[in-house]
């Protein structure tokens, strides 16, 4: 599927276009605002994402950004991935699977939940605990310290774990020597693998 220029374009490109039109009509009968985000239709309330519409190879459906708060009396929702905390999907395989009144009830409940402020907030990142050997090296070399502190918390954490997991003192020292030039260049420990 090529990048859609509009919701209509997204729907037209799908082999589930008739079913997506029906779901879109149900959703747009409410107060939600329609837009394209992440190359798919998304419906929001006062700038907060509430619902998404999507088509895949073998199914299509609605995803509820904070679906974890829906009652799901009809047992229609699935957790697409284990790691997602709030997102839930309502999947269909054909237009005949769509019960308009049931879908509308779920959509209205999602809107009400949003109005009530029911949403999963992103977890705050934990403070990075710097291993003793690295802390000592940072205290000795102020330039090294400045460069380390300017790294993102994620990159700092990578380096801390790299030093912390060394079993022997000799390994700790060799790892410290290896990471110093990387840190001084502002490079993350695993950056070279991330662009592959």
Coordinates of N, CA, C and O in Angstrom, one line a residue, residues 69-178:
X69 N -9.5 0.1 29.0 CA -10.6 0.6 29.9 C -12.0 0.3 29.4 O -12.9 0.6 30.1
X70 N -12.1 -0.3 28.2 CA -13.5 -0.7 27.7 C -14.0 -1.9 28.5 O -13.2 -2.8 28.8
X71 N -15.3 -2.0 28.7 CA -15.9 -3.1 29.4 C -15.7 -4.4 28.6 O -15.6 -5.5 29.2
X72 N -15.9 -4.3 27.3 CA -15.8 -5.5 26.4 C -16.8 -6.6 26.8 O -16.5 -7.8 26.8
X73 N -18.1 -6.2 27.0 CA -19.1 -7.1 27.3 C -19.3 -8.2 26.3 O -19.7 -9.4 26.6
X74 N -19.0 -7.9 25.0 CA -19.2 -8.9 23.9 C -17.9 -9.6 23.6 O -17.9 -10.4 22.6
X75 N -16.9 -9.4 24.4 CA -15.6 -10.2 24.2 C -15.1 -10.0 22.7 O -14.7 -11.0 22.0
X76 N -15.0 -8.8 22.3 CA -14.6 -8.5 20.9 C -13.2 -8.0 20.8 O -12.7 -7.9 19.7
X77 N -12.6 -7.6 21.9 CA -11.3 -6.9 21.8 C -10.1 -7.9 22.0 O -10.2 -8.9 22.8
X78 N -9.1 -7.7 21.3 CA -7.8 -8.5 21.4 C -6.7 -7.5 21.7 O -6.7 -6.4 21.2
X79 N -5.7 -8.0 22.4 CA -4.5 -7.3 22.6 C -3.5 -7.7 21.5 O -3.1 -8.8 21.4
X80 N -3.2 -6.8 20.6 CA -2.5 -7.1 19.4 C -1.1 -7.5 19.7 O -0.5 -8.4 19.0
X81 N -0.5 -7.0 20.7 CA 0.9 -7.4 21.1 C 1.0 -7.4 22.6 O 0.3 -6.6 23.3
X82 N 1.8 -8.3 23.2 CA 1.9 -8.4 24.6 C 2.4 -7.2 25.3 O 2.0 -6.8 26.4
X83 N 3.3 -6.4 24.6 CA 3.9 -5.3 25.2 C 3.0 -4.1 25.3 O 3.3 -3.1 26.0
X84 N 1.9 -4.1 24.5 CA 1.0 -2.9 24.5 C 0.2 -2.9 25.8 O -0.4 -4.0 26.1
X85 N 0.1 -1.8 26.5 CA -0.6 -1.8 27.7 C -2.1 -1.3 27.5 O -3.0 -1.9 28.1
X86 N -2.3 -0.3 26.7 CA -3.6 0.3 26.6 C -4.4 -0.1 25.3 O -5.6 -0.2 25.3
X87 N -3.6 -0.3 24.2 CA -4.2 -0.6 22.9 C -5.0 -1.9 22.8 O -4.5 -2.9 23.3
X88 N -6.2 -1.8 22.3 CA -6.9 -3.1 22.0 C -7.5 -3.0 20.6 O -7.9 -1.9 20.1
X89 N -7.7 -4.1 19.9 CA -8.2 -4.1 18.6 C -9.5 -4.9 18.6 O -9.7 -5.9 19.3
X90 N -10.4 -4.4 17.7 CA -11.6 -5.1 17.3 C -11.4 -5.6 15.9 O -11.4 -4.7 15.0
X91 N -11.3 -6.9 15.6 CA -10.9 -7.4 14.3 C -12.1 -8.0 13.6 O -13.0 -8.6 14.2
X92 N -12.1 -7.9 12.3 CA -13.2 -8.5 11.4 C -12.5 -9.1 10.2 O -11.4 -8.7 9.8
X93 N -13.1 -10.1 9.7 CA -12.6 -10.7 8.4 C -13.5 -10.4 7.2 O -13.1 -10.6 6.1
X94 N -14.8 -10.0 7.5 CA -15.6 -9.6 6.3 C -16.7 -8.6 6.8 O -16.9 -8.4 8.0
X95 N -17.3 -7.9 5.9 CA -18.3 -6.9 6.2 C -19.5 -7.5 7.0 O -20.1 -6.8 7.9
X96 N -19.7 -8.8 6.8 CA -20.9 -9.4 7.5 C -20.6 -9.6 9.0 O -21.5 -9.7 9.8
X97 N -19.3 -9.5 9.4 CA -19.0 -9.6 10.8 C -19.3 -8.3 11.6 O -19.3 -8.4 12.8
X98 N -19.6 -7.2 10.9 CA -19.8 -6.0 11.6 C -21.2 -5.8 12.1 O -22.2 -5.8 11.3
X99 N -21.3 -5.7 13.4 CA -22.6 -5.4 14.1 C -22.6 -3.9 14.4 O -21.9 -3.4 15.3
X100 N -23.3 -3.1 13.5 CA -23.2 -1.6 13.6 C -23.5 -1.1 15.0 O -22.8 -0.2 15.5
X101 N -24.6 -1.6 15.7 CA -24.9 -1.1 17.0 C -23.9 -1.4 18.0 O -23.6 -0.6 18.9
X102 N -23.3 -2.6 18.0 CA -22.3 -3.0 18.9 C -21.0 -2.1 18.7 O -20.4 -1.6 19.7
X103 N -20.6 -2.0 17.5 CA -19.4 -1.1 17.2 C -19.6 0.3 17.7 O -18.8 0.8 18.4
X104 N -20.8 0.8 17.4 CA -21.1 2.2 17.9 C -21.1 2.3 19.4 O -20.6 3.3 20.0
X105 N -21.5 1.3 20.1 CA -21.5 1.3 21.6 C -20.1 1.3 22.1 O -19.8 2.0 23.0
X106 N -19.2 0.5 21.5 CA -17.8 0.5 21.9 C -17.1 1.9 21.6 O -16.4 2.4 22.4
X107 N -17.5 2.5 20.4 CA -16.9 3.8 20.1 C -17.4 4.8 21.1 O -16.6 5.6 21.5
X108 N -18.6 4.8 21.4 CA -19.2 5.8 22.3 C -18.6 5.6 23.7 O -18.3 6.6 24.4
X109 N -18.3 4.4 24.1 CA -17.7 4.2 25.4 C -16.3 4.7 25.4 O -15.8 5.3 26.4
X110 N -15.6 4.5 24.3 CA -14.2 5.0 24.2 C -14.1 6.5 24.3 O -13.3 7.1 24.9
X111 N -15.1 7.2 23.6 CA -15.2 8.6 23.7 C -15.5 9.1 25.1 O -14.8 10.0 25.6
X112 N -16.4 8.4 25.8 CA -16.7 8.7 27.2 C -15.5 8.5 28.1 O -15.2 9.4 28.9
X113 N -14.8 7.4 27.9 CA -13.6 7.2 28.7 C -12.5 8.3 28.5 O -11.9 8.7 29.4
X114 N -12.4 8.8 27.2 CA -11.5 9.9 26.9 C -11.9 11.2 27.6 O -11.1 11.9 28.2
X115 N -13.2 11.4 27.6 CA -13.7 12.6 28.3 C -13.4 12.5 29.8 O -13.2 13.6 30.5
X116 N -13.5 11.3 30.4 CA -13.2 11.1 31.8 C -11.7 11.1 32.1 O -11.3 11.0 33.3
X117 N -10.9 11.2 31.1 CA -9.4 11.2 31.3 C -8.8 9.8 31.5 O -7.7 9.7 32.0
X118 N -9.5 8.8 31.2 CA -9.0 7.4 31.4 C -8.0 7.1 30.2 O -8.4 6.8 29.1
X119 N -6.8 7.1 30.6 CA -5.7 6.8 29.6 C -4.5 6.3 30.4 O -4.2 6.7 31.5
X120 N -3.7 5.5 29.7 CA -2.5 5.0 30.2 C -1.4 6.1 29.9 O -1.2 6.4 28.8
X121 N -0.8 6.6 31.0 CA 0.3 7.6 30.8 C 1.6 6.8 30.6 O 1.8 5.8 31.2
X122 N 2.5 7.4 29.7 CA 3.8 6.7 29.5 C 4.5 6.7 30.9 O 4.5 7.6 31.6
X123 N 5.2 5.6 31.1 CA 6.0 5.5 32.3 C 7.2 6.4 32.2 O 7.9 6.5 31.2
X124 N 7.5 7.0 33.4 CA 8.7 7.8 33.4 C 10.0 6.9 33.5 O 9.9 5.9 34.1
X125 N 11.0 7.4 32.8 CA 12.2 6.6 32.7 C 12.9 6.6 34.1 O 12.9 7.7 34.7
X126 N 13.4 5.5 34.5 CA 14.1 5.5 35.8 C 15.4 6.1 35.7 O 16.0 6.2 34.7
X127 N 15.9 6.7 36.8 CA 17.2 7.3 36.9 C 18.3 6.2 36.6 O 18.2 5.1 37.1
X128 N 19.2 6.7 35.8 CA 20.3 5.8 35.5 C 21.3 5.6 36.7 O 21.7 6.6 37.3
X129 N 21.5 4.4 37.1 CA 22.5 4.1 38.2 C 23.8 3.8 37.6 O 24.0 2.9 36.8
X130 N 24.8 4.7 37.9 CA 26.1 4.6 37.3 C 27.0 3.7 38.1 O 27.1 3.9 39.3
X131 N 27.5 2.6 37.5 CA 28.4 1.7 38.2 C 29.6 2.4 38.8 O 30.1 3.4 38.3
X132 N 30.1 1.9 39.9 CA 31.3 2.5 40.6 C 32.5 2.8 39.7 O 33.0 3.9 39.8
X133 N 32.9 1.8 38.9 CA 34.1 2.0 38.1 C 33.9 3.1 37.0 O 34.8 3.9 36.8
X134 N 32.7 3.2 36.5 CA 32.4 4.2 35.5 C 32.3 5.6 36.2 O 32.8 6.6 35.7
X135 N 31.7 5.6 37.4 CA 31.6 6.9 38.1 C 33.0 7.4 38.5 O 33.2 8.6 38.4
X136 N 33.9 6.5 38.9 CA 35.3 6.9 39.2 C 35.9 7.5 37.9 O 36.6 8.5 38.0
X137 N 35.8 6.9 36.8 CA 36.4 7.4 35.5 C 35.8 8.7 35.2 O 36.5 9.6 34.7
X138 N 34.5 8.9 35.4 CA 33.8 10.2 35.1 C 34.4 11.3 36.0 O 34.5 12.5 35.6
X139 N 34.6 11.0 37.3 CA 35.1 11.9 38.2 C 36.5 12.4 37.9 O 36.9 13.5 38.2
X140 N 37.3 11.5 37.4 CA 38.7 11.8 37.0 C 38.8 12.7 35.8 O 39.7 13.6 35.7
X141 N 38.0 12.4 34.8 CA 38.1 13.1 33.5 C 36.8 14.0 33.3 O 35.8 13.5 32.9
X142 N 37.0 15.3 33.5 CA 35.8 16.2 33.4 C 35.2 16.2 32.0 O 34.0 16.4 31.8
X143 N 36.1 16.2 31.0 CA 35.6 16.2 29.6 C 34.8 14.9 29.3 O 33.7 15.0 28.7
X144 N 35.3 13.8 29.8 CA 34.5 12.5 29.6 C 33.2 12.6 30.4 O 32.2 12.2 29.8
X145 N 33.2 13.2 31.5 CA 32.0 13.4 32.3 C 31.0 14.2 31.6 O 29.8 13.9 31.5
X146 N 31.4 15.4 31.0 CA 30.5 16.3 30.3 C 29.9 15.6 29.1 O 28.7 15.7 28.9
X147 N 30.7 14.8 28.4 CA 30.2 14.1 27.2 C 29.2 13.0 27.6 O 28.2 12.8 27.0
X148 N 29.5 12.3 28.7 CA 28.6 11.2 29.2 C 27.2 11.9 29.6 O 26.2 11.3 29.2
X149 N 27.3 13.0 30.3 CA 26.1 13.6 30.8 C 25.2 14.2 29.7 O 24.0 14.4 29.8
X150 N 25.9 14.5 28.5 CA 25.1 15.0 27.4 C 24.4 14.0 26.5 O 23.6 14.3 25.7
X151 N 24.7 12.7 26.8 CA 24.1 11.6 26.1 C 22.6 11.5 26.6 O 22.3 11.9 27.7
X152 N 21.8 10.8 25.8 CA 20.4 10.6 26.2 C 20.4 9.6 27.3 O 21.3 8.8 27.4
X153 N 19.4 9.6 28.1 CA 19.3 8.6 29.2 C 19.4 7.1 28.7 O 20.0 6.3 29.4
X154 N 18.8 6.9 27.5 CA 18.9 5.5 27.0 C 20.3 5.1 26.7 O 20.8 4.0 27.0
X155 N 21.1 6.0 26.1 CA 22.5 5.7 25.8 C 23.3 5.6 27.0 O 24.2 4.7 27.1
X156 N 23.1 6.4 28.0 CA 23.7 6.3 29.3 C 23.5 4.9 29.9 O 24.4 4.3 30.4
X157 N 22.2 4.5 29.9 CA 21.8 3.2 30.4 C 22.6 2.1 29.7 O 23.0 1.1 30.4
X158 N 22.7 2.2 28.4 CA 23.4 1.1 27.6 C 24.8 1.0 28.1 O 25.3 -0.1 28.4
X159 N 25.5 2.1 28.3 CA 26.9 2.1 28.8 C 27.0 1.6 30.2 O 27.9 0.8 30.5
X160 N 26.1 2.0 31.0 CA 26.1 1.6 32.4 C 25.9 0.0 32.5 O 26.6 -0.6 33.3
X161 N 25.0 -0.5 31.7 CA 24.7 -1.9 31.7 C 26.0 -2.7 31.2 O 26.3 -3.8 31.6
X162 N 26.6 -2.1 30.2 CA 27.8 -2.7 29.6 C 28.9 -2.9 30.6 O 29.5 -3.9 30.7
X163 N 29.1 -1.8 31.4 CA 30.1 -1.9 32.5 C 29.7 -2.8 33.6 O 30.4 -3.6 34.1
X164 N 28.4 -2.7 34.0 CA 27.9 -3.5 35.1 C 27.9 -5.0 34.9 O 28.1 -5.8 35.8
X165 N 27.7 -5.4 33.6 CA 27.7 -6.8 33.3 C 29.0 -7.5 33.2 O 29.1 -8.7 33.1
X166 N 30.1 -6.7 33.3 CA 31.4 -7.3 33.2 C 31.7 -8.1 34.6 O 31.4 -7.5 35.6
X167 N 32.2 -9.3 34.5 CA 32.4 -10.1 35.7 C 33.7 -9.9 36.4 O 33.8 -9.9 37.6
X168 N 34.8 -9.6 35.5 CA 36.1 -9.5 36.1 C 36.5 -8.0 36.0 O 36.1 -7.3 35.2
X169 N 37.4 -7.6 36.9 CA 37.9 -6.3 37.0 C 38.7 -5.9 35.7 O 38.5 -4.8 35.2
X170 N 39.4 -6.9 35.1 CA 40.1 -6.6 33.9 C 39.2 -6.3 32.7 O 39.4 -5.5 31.9
X171 N 38.0 -7.0 32.7 CA 37.0 -6.7 31.7 C 36.4 -5.4 31.9 O 36.1 -4.6 30.9
X172 N 36.2 -5.0 33.1 CA 35.6 -3.7 33.4 C 36.5 -2.6 32.8 O 36.1 -1.7 32.1
X173 N 37.8 -2.7 33.1 CA 38.8 -1.8 32.7 C 38.9 -1.7 31.1 O 39.0 -0.6 30.5
X174 N 38.9 -2.9 30.5 CA 39.0 -2.9 29.0 C 37.8 -2.3 28.4 O 37.8 -1.6 27.4
X175 N 36.6 -2.5 29.0 CA 35.4 -2.0 28.5 C 35.4 -0.4 28.7 O 34.9 0.3 27.8
X176 N 35.9 0.0 29.8 CA 35.9 1.5 30.0 C 36.8 2.1 28.9 O 36.4 3.2 28.4
X177 N 37.9 1.5 28.6 CA 38.8 2.1 27.6 C 38.1 2.1 26.2 O 38.3 3.0 25.4
X178 N 37.3 1.0 25.9 CA 36.6 0.9 24.7 C 35.5 2.0 24.5 O 35.3 2.5 23.4

